[in-house]
PDB file of C-alpha atoms and ligand atoms in Angstrom:
ATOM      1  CA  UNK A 192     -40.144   6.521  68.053  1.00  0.00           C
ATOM      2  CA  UNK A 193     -39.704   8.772  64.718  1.00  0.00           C
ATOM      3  CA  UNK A 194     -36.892  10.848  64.654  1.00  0.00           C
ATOM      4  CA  UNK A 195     -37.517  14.629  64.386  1.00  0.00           C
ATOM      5  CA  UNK A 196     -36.234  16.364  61.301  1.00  0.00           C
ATOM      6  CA  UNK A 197     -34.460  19.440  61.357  1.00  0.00           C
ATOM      7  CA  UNK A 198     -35.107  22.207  58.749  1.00  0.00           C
ATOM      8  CA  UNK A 199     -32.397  24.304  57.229  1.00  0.00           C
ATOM      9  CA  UNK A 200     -33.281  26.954  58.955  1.00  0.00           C
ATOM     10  CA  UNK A 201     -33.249  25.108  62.478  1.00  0.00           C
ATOM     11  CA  UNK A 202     -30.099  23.831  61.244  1.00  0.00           C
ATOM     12  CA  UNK A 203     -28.690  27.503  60.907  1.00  0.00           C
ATOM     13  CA  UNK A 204     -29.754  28.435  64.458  1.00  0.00           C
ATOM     14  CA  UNK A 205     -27.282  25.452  65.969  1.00  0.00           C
ATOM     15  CA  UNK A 206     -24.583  26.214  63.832  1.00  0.00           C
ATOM     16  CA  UNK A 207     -24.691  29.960  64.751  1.00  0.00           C
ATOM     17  CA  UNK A 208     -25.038  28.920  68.803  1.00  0.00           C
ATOM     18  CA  UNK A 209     -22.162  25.796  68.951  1.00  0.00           C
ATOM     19  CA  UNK A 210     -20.023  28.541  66.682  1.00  0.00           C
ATOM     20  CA  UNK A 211     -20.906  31.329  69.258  1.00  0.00           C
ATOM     21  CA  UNK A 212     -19.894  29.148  72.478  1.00  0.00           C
ATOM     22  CA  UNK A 213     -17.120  26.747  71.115  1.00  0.00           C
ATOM     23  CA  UNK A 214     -15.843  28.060  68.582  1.00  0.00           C
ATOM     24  CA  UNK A 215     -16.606  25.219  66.404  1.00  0.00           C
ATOM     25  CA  UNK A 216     -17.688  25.198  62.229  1.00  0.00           C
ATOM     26  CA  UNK A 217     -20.149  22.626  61.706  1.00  0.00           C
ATOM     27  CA  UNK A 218     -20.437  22.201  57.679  1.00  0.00           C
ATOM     28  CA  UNK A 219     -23.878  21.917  56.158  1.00  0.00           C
ATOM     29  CA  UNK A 220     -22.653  18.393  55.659  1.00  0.00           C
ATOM     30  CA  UNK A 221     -22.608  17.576  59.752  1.00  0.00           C
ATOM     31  CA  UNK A 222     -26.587  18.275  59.544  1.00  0.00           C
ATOM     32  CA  UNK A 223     -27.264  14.332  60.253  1.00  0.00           C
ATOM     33  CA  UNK A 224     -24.524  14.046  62.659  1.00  0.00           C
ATOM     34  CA  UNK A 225     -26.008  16.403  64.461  1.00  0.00           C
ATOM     35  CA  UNK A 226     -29.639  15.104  64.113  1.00  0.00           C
ATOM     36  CA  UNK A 227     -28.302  11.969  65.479  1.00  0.00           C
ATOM     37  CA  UNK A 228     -26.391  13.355  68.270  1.00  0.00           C
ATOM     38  CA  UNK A 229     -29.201  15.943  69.740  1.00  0.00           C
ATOM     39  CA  UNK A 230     -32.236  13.507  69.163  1.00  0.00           C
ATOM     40  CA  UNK A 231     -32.043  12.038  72.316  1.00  0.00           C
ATOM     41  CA  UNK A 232     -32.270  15.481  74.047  1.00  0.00           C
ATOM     42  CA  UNK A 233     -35.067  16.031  72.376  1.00  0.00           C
ATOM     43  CA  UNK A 234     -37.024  12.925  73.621  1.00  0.00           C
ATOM     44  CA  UNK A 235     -35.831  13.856  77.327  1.00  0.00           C
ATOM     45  CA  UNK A 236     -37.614  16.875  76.849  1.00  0.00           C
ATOM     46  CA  UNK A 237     -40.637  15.439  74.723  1.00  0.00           C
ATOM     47  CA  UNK A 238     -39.877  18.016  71.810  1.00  0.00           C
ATOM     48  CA  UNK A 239     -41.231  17.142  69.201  1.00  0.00           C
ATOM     49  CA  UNK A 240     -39.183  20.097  67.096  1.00  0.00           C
ATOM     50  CA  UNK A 241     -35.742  20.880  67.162  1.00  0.00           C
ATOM     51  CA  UNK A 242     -36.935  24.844  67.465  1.00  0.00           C
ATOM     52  CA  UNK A 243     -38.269  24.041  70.913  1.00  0.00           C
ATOM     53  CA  UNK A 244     -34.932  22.260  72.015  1.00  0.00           C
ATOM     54  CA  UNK A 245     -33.381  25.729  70.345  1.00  0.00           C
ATOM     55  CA  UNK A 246     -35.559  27.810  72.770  1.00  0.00           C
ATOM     56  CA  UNK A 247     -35.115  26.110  75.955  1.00  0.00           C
ATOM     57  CA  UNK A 248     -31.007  26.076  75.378  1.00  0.00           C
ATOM     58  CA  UNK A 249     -31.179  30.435  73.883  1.00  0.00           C
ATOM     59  CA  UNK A 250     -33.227  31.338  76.981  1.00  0.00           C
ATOM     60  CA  UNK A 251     -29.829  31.355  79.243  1.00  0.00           C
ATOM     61  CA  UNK A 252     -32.195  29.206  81.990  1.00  0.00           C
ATOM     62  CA  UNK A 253     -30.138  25.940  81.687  1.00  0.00           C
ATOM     63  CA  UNK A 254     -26.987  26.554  81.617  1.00  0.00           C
ATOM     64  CA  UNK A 255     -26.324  22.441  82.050  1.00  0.00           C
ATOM     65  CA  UNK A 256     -28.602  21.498  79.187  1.00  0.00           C
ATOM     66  CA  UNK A 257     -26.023  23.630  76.903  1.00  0.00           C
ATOM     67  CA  UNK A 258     -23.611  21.917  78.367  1.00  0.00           C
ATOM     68  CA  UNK A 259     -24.760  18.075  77.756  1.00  0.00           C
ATOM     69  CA  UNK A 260     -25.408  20.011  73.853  1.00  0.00           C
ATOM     70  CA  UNK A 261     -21.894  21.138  73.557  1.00  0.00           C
ATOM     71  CA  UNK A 262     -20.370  17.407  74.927  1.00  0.00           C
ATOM     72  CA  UNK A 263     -22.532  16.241  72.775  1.00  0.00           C
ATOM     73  CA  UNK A 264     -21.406  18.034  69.385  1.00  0.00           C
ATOM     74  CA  UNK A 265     -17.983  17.655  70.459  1.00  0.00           C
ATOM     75  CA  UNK A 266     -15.710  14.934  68.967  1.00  0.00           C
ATOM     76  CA  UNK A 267     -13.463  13.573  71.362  1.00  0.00           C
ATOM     77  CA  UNK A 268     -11.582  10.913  69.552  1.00  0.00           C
ATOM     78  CA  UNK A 269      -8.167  10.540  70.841  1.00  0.00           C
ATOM     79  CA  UNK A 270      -5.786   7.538  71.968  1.00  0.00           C
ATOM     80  CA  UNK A 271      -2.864   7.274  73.961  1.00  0.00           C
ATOM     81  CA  UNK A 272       0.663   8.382  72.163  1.00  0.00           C
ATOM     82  CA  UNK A 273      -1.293   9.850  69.434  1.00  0.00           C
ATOM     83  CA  UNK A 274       1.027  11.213  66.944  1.00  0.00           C
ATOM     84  CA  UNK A 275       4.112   9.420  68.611  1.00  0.00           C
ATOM     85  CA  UNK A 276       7.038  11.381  67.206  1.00  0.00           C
ATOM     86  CA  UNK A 277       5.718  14.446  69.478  1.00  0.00           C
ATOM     87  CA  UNK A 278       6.661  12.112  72.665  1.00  0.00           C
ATOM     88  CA  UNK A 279      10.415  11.614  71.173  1.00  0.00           C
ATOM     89  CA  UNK A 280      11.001  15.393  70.384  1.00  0.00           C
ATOM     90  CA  UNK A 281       9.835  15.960  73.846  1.00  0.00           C
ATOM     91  CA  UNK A 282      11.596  13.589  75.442  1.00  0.00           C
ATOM     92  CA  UNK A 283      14.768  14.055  72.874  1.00  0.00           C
ATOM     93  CA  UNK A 284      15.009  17.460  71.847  1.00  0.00           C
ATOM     94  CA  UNK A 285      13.009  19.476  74.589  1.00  0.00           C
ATOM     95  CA  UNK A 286      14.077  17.799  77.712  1.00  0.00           C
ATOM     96  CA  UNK A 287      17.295  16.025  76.468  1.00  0.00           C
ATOM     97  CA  UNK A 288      18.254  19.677  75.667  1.00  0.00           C
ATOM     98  CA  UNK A 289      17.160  21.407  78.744  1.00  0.00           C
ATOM     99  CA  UNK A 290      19.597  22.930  80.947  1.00  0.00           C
ATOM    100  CA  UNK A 291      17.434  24.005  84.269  1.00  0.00           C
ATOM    101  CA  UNK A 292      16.379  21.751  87.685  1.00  0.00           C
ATOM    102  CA  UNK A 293      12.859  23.473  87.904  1.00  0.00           C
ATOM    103  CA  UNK A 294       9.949  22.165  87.808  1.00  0.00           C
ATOM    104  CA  UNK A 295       8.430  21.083  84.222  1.00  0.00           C
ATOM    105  CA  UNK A 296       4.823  22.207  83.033  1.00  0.00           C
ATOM    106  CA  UNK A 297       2.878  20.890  80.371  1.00  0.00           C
ATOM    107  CA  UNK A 298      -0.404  21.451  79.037  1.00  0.00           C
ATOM    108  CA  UNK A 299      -2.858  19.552  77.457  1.00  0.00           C
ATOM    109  CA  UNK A 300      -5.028  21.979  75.801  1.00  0.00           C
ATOM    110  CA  UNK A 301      -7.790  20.313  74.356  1.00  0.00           C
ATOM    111  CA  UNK A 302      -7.082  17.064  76.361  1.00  0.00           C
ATOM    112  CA  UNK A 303     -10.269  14.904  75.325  1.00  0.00           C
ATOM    113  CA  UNK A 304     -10.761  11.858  77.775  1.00  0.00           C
ATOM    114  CA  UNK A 305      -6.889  11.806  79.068  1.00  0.00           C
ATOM    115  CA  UNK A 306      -5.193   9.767  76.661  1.00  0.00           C
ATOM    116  CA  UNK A 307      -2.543  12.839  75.762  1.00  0.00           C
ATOM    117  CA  UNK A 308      -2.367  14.276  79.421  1.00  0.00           C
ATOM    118  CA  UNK A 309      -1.347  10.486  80.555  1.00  0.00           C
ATOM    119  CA  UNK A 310       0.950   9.827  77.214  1.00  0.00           C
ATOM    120  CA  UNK A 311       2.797  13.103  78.218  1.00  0.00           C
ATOM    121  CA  UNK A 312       3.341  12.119  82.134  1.00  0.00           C
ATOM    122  CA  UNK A 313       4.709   8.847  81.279  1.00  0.00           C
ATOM    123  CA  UNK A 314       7.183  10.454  78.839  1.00  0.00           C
ATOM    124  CA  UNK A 315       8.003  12.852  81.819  1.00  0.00           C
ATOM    125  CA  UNK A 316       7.716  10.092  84.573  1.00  0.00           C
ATOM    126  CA  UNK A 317      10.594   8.117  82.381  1.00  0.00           C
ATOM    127  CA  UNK A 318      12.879  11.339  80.858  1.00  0.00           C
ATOM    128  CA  UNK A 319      12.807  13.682  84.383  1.00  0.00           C
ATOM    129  CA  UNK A 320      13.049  10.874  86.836  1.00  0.00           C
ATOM    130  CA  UNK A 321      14.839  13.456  89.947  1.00  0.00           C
ATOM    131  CA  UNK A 322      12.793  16.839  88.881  1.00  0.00           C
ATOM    132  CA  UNK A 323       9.469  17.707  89.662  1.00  0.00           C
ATOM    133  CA  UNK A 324       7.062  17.933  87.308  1.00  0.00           C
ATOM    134  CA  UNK A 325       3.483  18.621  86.238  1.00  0.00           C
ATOM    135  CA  UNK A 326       0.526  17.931  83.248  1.00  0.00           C
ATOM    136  CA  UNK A 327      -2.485  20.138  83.528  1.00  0.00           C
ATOM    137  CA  UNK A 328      -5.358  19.012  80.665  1.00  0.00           C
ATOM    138  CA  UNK A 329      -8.304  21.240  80.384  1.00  0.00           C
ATOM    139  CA  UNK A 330     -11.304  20.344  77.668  1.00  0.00           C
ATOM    140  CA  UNK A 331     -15.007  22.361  77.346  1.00  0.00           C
ATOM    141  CA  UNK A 332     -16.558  18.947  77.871  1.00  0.00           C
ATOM    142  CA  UNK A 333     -17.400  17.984  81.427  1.00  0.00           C
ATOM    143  CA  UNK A 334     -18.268  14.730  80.286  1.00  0.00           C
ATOM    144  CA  UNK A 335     -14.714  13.861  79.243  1.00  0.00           C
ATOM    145  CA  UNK A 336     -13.021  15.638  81.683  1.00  0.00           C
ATOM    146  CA  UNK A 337     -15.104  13.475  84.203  1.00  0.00           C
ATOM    147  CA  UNK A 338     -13.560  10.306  82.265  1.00  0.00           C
ATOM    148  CA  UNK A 339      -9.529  11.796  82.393  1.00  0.00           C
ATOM    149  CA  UNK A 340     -10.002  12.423  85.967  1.00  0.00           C
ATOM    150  CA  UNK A 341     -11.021   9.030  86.833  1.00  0.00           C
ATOM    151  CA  UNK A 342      -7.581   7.669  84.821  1.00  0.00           C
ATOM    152  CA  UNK A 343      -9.771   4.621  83.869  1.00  0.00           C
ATOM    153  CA  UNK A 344      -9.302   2.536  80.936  1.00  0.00           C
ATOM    154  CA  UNK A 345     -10.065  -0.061  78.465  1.00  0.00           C
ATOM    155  CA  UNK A 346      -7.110  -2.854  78.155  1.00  0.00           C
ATOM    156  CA  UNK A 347      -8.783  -2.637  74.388  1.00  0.00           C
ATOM    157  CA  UNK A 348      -7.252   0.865  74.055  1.00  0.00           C
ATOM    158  CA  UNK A 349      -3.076   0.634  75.035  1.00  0.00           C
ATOM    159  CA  UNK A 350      -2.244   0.516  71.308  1.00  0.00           C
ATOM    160  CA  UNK A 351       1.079   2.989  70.842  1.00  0.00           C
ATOM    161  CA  UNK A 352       1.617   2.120  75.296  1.00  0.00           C
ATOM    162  CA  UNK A 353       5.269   1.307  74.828  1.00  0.00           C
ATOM    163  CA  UNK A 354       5.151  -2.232  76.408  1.00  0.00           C
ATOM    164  CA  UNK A 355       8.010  -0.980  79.155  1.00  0.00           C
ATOM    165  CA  UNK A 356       5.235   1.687  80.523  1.00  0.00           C
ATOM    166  CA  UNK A 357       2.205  -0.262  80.600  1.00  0.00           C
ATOM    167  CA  UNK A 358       3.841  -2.480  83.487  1.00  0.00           C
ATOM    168  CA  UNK A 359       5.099   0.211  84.837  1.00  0.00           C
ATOM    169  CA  UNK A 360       2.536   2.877  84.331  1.00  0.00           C
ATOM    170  CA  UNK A 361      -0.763   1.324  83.910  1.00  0.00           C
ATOM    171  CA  UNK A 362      -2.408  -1.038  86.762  1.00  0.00           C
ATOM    172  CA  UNK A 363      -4.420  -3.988  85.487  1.00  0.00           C
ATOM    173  CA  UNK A 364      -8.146  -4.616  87.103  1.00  0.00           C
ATOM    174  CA  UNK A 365      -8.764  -7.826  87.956  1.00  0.00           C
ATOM    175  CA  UNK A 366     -11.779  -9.225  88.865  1.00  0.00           C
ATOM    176  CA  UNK A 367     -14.800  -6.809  88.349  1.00  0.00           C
ATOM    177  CA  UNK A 368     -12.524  -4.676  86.794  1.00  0.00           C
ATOM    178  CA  UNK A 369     -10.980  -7.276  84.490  1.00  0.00           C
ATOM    179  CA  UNK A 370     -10.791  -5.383  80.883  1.00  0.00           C
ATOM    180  CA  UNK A 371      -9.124  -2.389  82.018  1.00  0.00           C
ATOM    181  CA  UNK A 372      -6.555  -0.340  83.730  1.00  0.00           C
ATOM    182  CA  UNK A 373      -5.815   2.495  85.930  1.00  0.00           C
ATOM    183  CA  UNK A 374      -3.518   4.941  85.229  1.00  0.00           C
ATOM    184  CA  UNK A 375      -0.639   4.468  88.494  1.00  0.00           C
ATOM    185  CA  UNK A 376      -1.063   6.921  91.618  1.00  0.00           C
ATOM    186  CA  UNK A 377       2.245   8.341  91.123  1.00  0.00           C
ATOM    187  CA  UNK A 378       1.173   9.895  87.110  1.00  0.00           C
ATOM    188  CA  UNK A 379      -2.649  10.586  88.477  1.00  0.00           C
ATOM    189  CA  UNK A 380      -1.170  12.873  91.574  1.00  0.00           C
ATOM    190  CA  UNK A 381       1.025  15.352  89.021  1.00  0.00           C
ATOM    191  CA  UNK A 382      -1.994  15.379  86.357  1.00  0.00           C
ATOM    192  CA  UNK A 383      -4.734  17.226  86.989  1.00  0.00           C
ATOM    193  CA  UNK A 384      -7.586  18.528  84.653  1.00  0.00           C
ATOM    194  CA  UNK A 385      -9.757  21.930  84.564  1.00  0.00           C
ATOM    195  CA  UNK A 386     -12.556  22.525  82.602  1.00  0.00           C
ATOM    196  CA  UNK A 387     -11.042  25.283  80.295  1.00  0.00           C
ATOM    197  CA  UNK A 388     -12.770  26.888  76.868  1.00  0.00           C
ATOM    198  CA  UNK A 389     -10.233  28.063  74.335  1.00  0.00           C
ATOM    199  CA  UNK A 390     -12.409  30.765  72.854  1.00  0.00           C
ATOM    200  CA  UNK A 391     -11.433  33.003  76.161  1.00  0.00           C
ATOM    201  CA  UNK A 392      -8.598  34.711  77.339  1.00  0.00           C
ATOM    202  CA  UNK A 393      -6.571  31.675  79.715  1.00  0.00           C
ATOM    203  CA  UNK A 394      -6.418  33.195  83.374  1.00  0.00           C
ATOM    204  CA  UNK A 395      -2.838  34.504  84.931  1.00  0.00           C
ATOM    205  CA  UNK A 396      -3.272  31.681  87.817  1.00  0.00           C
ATOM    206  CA  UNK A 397      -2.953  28.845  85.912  1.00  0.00           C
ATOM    207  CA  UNK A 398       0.874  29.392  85.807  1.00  0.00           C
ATOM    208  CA  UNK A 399       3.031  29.734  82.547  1.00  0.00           C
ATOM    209  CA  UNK A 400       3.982  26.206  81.014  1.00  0.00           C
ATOM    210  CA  UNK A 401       7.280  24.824  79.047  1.00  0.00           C
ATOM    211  CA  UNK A 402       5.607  22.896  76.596  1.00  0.00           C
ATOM    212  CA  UNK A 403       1.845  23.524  75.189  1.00  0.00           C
ATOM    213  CA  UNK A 404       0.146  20.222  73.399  1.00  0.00           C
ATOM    214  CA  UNK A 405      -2.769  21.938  71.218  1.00  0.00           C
ATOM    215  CA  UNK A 406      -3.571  18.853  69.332  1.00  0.00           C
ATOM    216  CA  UNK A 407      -6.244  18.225  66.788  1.00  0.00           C
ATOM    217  CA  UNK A 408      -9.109  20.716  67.652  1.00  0.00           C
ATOM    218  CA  UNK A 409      -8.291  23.424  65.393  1.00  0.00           C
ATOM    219  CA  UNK A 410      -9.125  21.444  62.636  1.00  0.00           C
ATOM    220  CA  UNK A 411     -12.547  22.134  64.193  1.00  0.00           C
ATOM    221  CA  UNK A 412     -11.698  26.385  63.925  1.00  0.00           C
ATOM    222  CA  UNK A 413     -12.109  28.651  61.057  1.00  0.00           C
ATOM    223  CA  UNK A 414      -8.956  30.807  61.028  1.00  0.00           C
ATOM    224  CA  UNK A 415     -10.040  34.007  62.654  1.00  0.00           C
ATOM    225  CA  UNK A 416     -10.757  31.336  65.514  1.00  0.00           C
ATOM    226  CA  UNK A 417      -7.569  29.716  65.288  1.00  0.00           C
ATOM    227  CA  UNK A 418      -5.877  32.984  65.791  1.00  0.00           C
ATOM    228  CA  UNK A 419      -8.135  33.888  68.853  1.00  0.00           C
ATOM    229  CA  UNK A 420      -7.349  30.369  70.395  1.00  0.00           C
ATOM    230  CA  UNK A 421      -3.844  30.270  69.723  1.00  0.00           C
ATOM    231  CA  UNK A 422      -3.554  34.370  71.073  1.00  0.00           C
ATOM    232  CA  UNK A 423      -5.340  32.970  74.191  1.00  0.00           C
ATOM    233  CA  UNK A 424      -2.617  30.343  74.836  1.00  0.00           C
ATOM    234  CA  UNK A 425       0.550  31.850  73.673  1.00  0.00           C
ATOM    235  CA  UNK A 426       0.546  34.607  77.046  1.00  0.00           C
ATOM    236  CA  UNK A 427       0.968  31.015  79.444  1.00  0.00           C
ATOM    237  CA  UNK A 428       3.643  29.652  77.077  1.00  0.00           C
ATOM    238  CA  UNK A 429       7.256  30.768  78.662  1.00  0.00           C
ATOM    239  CA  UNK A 430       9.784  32.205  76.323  1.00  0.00           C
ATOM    240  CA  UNK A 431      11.400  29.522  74.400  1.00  0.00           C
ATOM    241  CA  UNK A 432       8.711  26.950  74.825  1.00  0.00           C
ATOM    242  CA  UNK A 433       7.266  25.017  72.497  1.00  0.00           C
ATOM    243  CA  UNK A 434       3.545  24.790  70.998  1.00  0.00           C
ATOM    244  CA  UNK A 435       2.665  21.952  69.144  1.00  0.00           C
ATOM    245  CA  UNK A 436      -0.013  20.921  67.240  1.00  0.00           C
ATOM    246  CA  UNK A 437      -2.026  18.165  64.779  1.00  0.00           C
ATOM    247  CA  UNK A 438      -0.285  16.339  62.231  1.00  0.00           C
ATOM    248  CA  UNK A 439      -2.996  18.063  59.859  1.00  0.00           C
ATOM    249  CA  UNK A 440      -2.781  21.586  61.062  1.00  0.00           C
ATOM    250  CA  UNK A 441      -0.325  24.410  60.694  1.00  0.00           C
ATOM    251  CA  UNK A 442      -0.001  27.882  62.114  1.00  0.00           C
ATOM    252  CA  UNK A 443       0.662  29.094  58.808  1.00  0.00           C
ATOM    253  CA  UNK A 444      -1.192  32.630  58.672  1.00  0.00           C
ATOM    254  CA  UNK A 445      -2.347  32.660  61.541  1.00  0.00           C
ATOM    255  CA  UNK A 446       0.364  33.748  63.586  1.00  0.00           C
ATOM    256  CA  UNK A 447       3.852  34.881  63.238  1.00  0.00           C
ATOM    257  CA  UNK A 448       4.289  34.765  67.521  1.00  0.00           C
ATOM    258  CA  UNK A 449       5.841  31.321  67.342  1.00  0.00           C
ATOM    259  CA  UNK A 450       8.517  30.302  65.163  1.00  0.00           C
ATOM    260  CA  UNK A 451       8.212  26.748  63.398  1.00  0.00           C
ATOM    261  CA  UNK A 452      10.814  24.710  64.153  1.00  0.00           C
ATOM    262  CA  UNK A 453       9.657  21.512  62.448  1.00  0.00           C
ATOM    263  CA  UNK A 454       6.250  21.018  61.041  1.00  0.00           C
ATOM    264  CA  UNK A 455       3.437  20.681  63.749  1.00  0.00           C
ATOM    265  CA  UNK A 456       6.203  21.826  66.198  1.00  0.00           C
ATOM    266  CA  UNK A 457       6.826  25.578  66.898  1.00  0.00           C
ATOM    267  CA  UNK A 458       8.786  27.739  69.405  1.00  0.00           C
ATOM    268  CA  UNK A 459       7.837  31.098  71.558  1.00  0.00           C
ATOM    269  CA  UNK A 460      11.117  33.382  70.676  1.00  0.00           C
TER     270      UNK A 460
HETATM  271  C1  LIG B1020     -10.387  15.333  68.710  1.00  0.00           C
HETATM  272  S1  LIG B1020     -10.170  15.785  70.390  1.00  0.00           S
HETATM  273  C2  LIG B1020      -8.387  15.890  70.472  1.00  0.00           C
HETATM  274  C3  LIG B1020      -7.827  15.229  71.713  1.00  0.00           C
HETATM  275  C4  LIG B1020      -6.306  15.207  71.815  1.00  0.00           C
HETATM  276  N1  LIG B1020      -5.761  16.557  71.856  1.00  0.00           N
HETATM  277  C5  LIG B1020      -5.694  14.418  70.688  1.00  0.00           C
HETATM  278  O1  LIG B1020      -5.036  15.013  69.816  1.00  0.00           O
HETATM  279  O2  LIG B1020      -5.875  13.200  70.657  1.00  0.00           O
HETATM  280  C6  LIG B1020     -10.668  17.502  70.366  1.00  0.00           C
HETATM  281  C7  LIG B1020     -11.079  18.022  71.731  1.00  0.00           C
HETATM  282  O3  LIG B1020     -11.192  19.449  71.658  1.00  0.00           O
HETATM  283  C8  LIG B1020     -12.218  19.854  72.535  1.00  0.00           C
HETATM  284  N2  LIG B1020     -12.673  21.219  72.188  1.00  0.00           N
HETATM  285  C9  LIG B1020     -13.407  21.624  71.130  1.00  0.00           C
HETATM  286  N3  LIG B1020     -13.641  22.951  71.184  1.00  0.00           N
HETATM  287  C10 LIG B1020     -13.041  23.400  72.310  1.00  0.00           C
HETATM  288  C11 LIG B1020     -12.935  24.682  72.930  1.00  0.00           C
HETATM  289  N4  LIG B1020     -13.490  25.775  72.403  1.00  0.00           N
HETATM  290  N5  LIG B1020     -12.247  24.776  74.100  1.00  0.00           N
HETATM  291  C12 LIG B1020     -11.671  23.672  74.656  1.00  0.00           C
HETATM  292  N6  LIG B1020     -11.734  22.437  74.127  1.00  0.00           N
HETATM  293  C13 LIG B1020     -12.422  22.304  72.962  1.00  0.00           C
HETATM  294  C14 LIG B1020     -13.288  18.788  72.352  1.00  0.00           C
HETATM  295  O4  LIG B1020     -14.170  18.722  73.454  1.00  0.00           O
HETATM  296  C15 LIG B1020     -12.429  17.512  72.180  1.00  0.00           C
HETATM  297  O5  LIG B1020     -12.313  16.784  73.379  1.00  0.00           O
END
């Protein structure tokens, strides 16, 4: 079937809406990612213009089909121990260094499929083997949240598993499951995920957290967003605990509420 094209104009009015709920820039230059992304909504509905797919998400009545738009025009690449040297300051400066038997929080903040929230309990599993601890992950897509909940995984994707925690960690299928692995009961039972959107204040009740991961999705921000997001988060950061973020991202003017203590790495005084 031919694809529908999108005007600049319709172009505009998707910008201005995933901007409005996500937070998100899309450059003039994502205009055929997101042709090829939202096309197939467009057949579902039998639009033949991307104005009429416009209309039906504005109106406020489907609140679901903005969310399948905003899943879809999210990017969700991830892997497991992403960015590994933030695994070895946890483990070897934040925990090493800690001085206190209660329990640990951390929080994934923009946690994708899983990957980080399960990276970050096996480096707690292994460093904090006689205190309790906890990994929340939250994400605005329900359709990846669904994935980190399950704990499911290709075999294709342990790259950067240290080869001590896969057989420890990470449960081979066998059979119809052959290909991939489960994340063990014991790391799935202290991780738990929460559909959370950055762009609003972070409510009291999710508790106040040691360490905050905020990893590769404010590359996605303009700065007056990345000063809203990271002004949401900070308040459920305890004092003294650490934020850290992307390999390419800094905090640099945007905030001067956390101190940087290496780059990517920073510290609530
Ligand atoms: C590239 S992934 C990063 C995953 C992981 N933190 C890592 O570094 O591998 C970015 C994630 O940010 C999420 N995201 C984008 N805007 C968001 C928002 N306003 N609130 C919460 N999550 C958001 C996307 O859905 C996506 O899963």
């Amino acid at each position: 079937m031919h694809e529908a094209a999108i005007s600049d104009q319709e172009f505009a009015l998707f910008q201005r809406l995933i901007y409005k709920i996500a937070g998100i820039s899309l450059s003039d230059a994502k205009k055929i990612l997101l042709v090829g992304r939202l096309a197939r909504r467009l057949r579902a509905y039998n639009f033949a213009t991307f104005t009429q797919y416009y209309r039906m998400l504005a109106n406020g009545e489907h609140p679901e089909e903005l969310q399948t738009m905003v899943d879809l025009l999210t990017t969700n690449e991830t892997y497991f121990f992403r960015e590994p040297q933030h695994f070895a300051f946890l483990r070897d400066e934040i925990i090493a260094k800690r001085n206190s038997a209660a329990a640990f929080r951390v929080w994934s903040a923009a946690s994708s499929s899983g990957e980080e929230a399960y990276s970050i309990a096996m480096t707690l599993a292994e460093a904090l083997p006689s205190t309790p601890w906890e990994v929340v992950g939250s994400d605005i897509s329900t359709q990846v949240l669904a994935k980190a909940e399950k704990g499911h995984y290709s075999l294709a994707r342990t790259d950067g598993i240290p080869p001590g925690h896969m057989k420890k960690y990470c449960l081979k299928g066998v059979r119809s499951n052959a290909g991939s692995f489960l994340i063990a009961p014991e790391l799935r039972q202290k991780t738990s995920f929460l559909q959370i959107n950055l762009m609003h204040p972070v409510e009291a009740a999710i508790g106040e957290f040691e360490v905050i991961f905020l990893r590769n999705v404010m590359i996605y921000f303009d700065p007056q967003t990345k000063a809203k997001v990271v002004h949401n988060l900070l308040p459920r950061l305890k004092p003294g605990g650490h934020l850290i973020i992307g390999h390419s991202e800094t905090l640099n003017n945007i905030t001067d509420r956390a101190i940087c203590v290496r780059p990517t790495i920073y510290r609530k005084p």
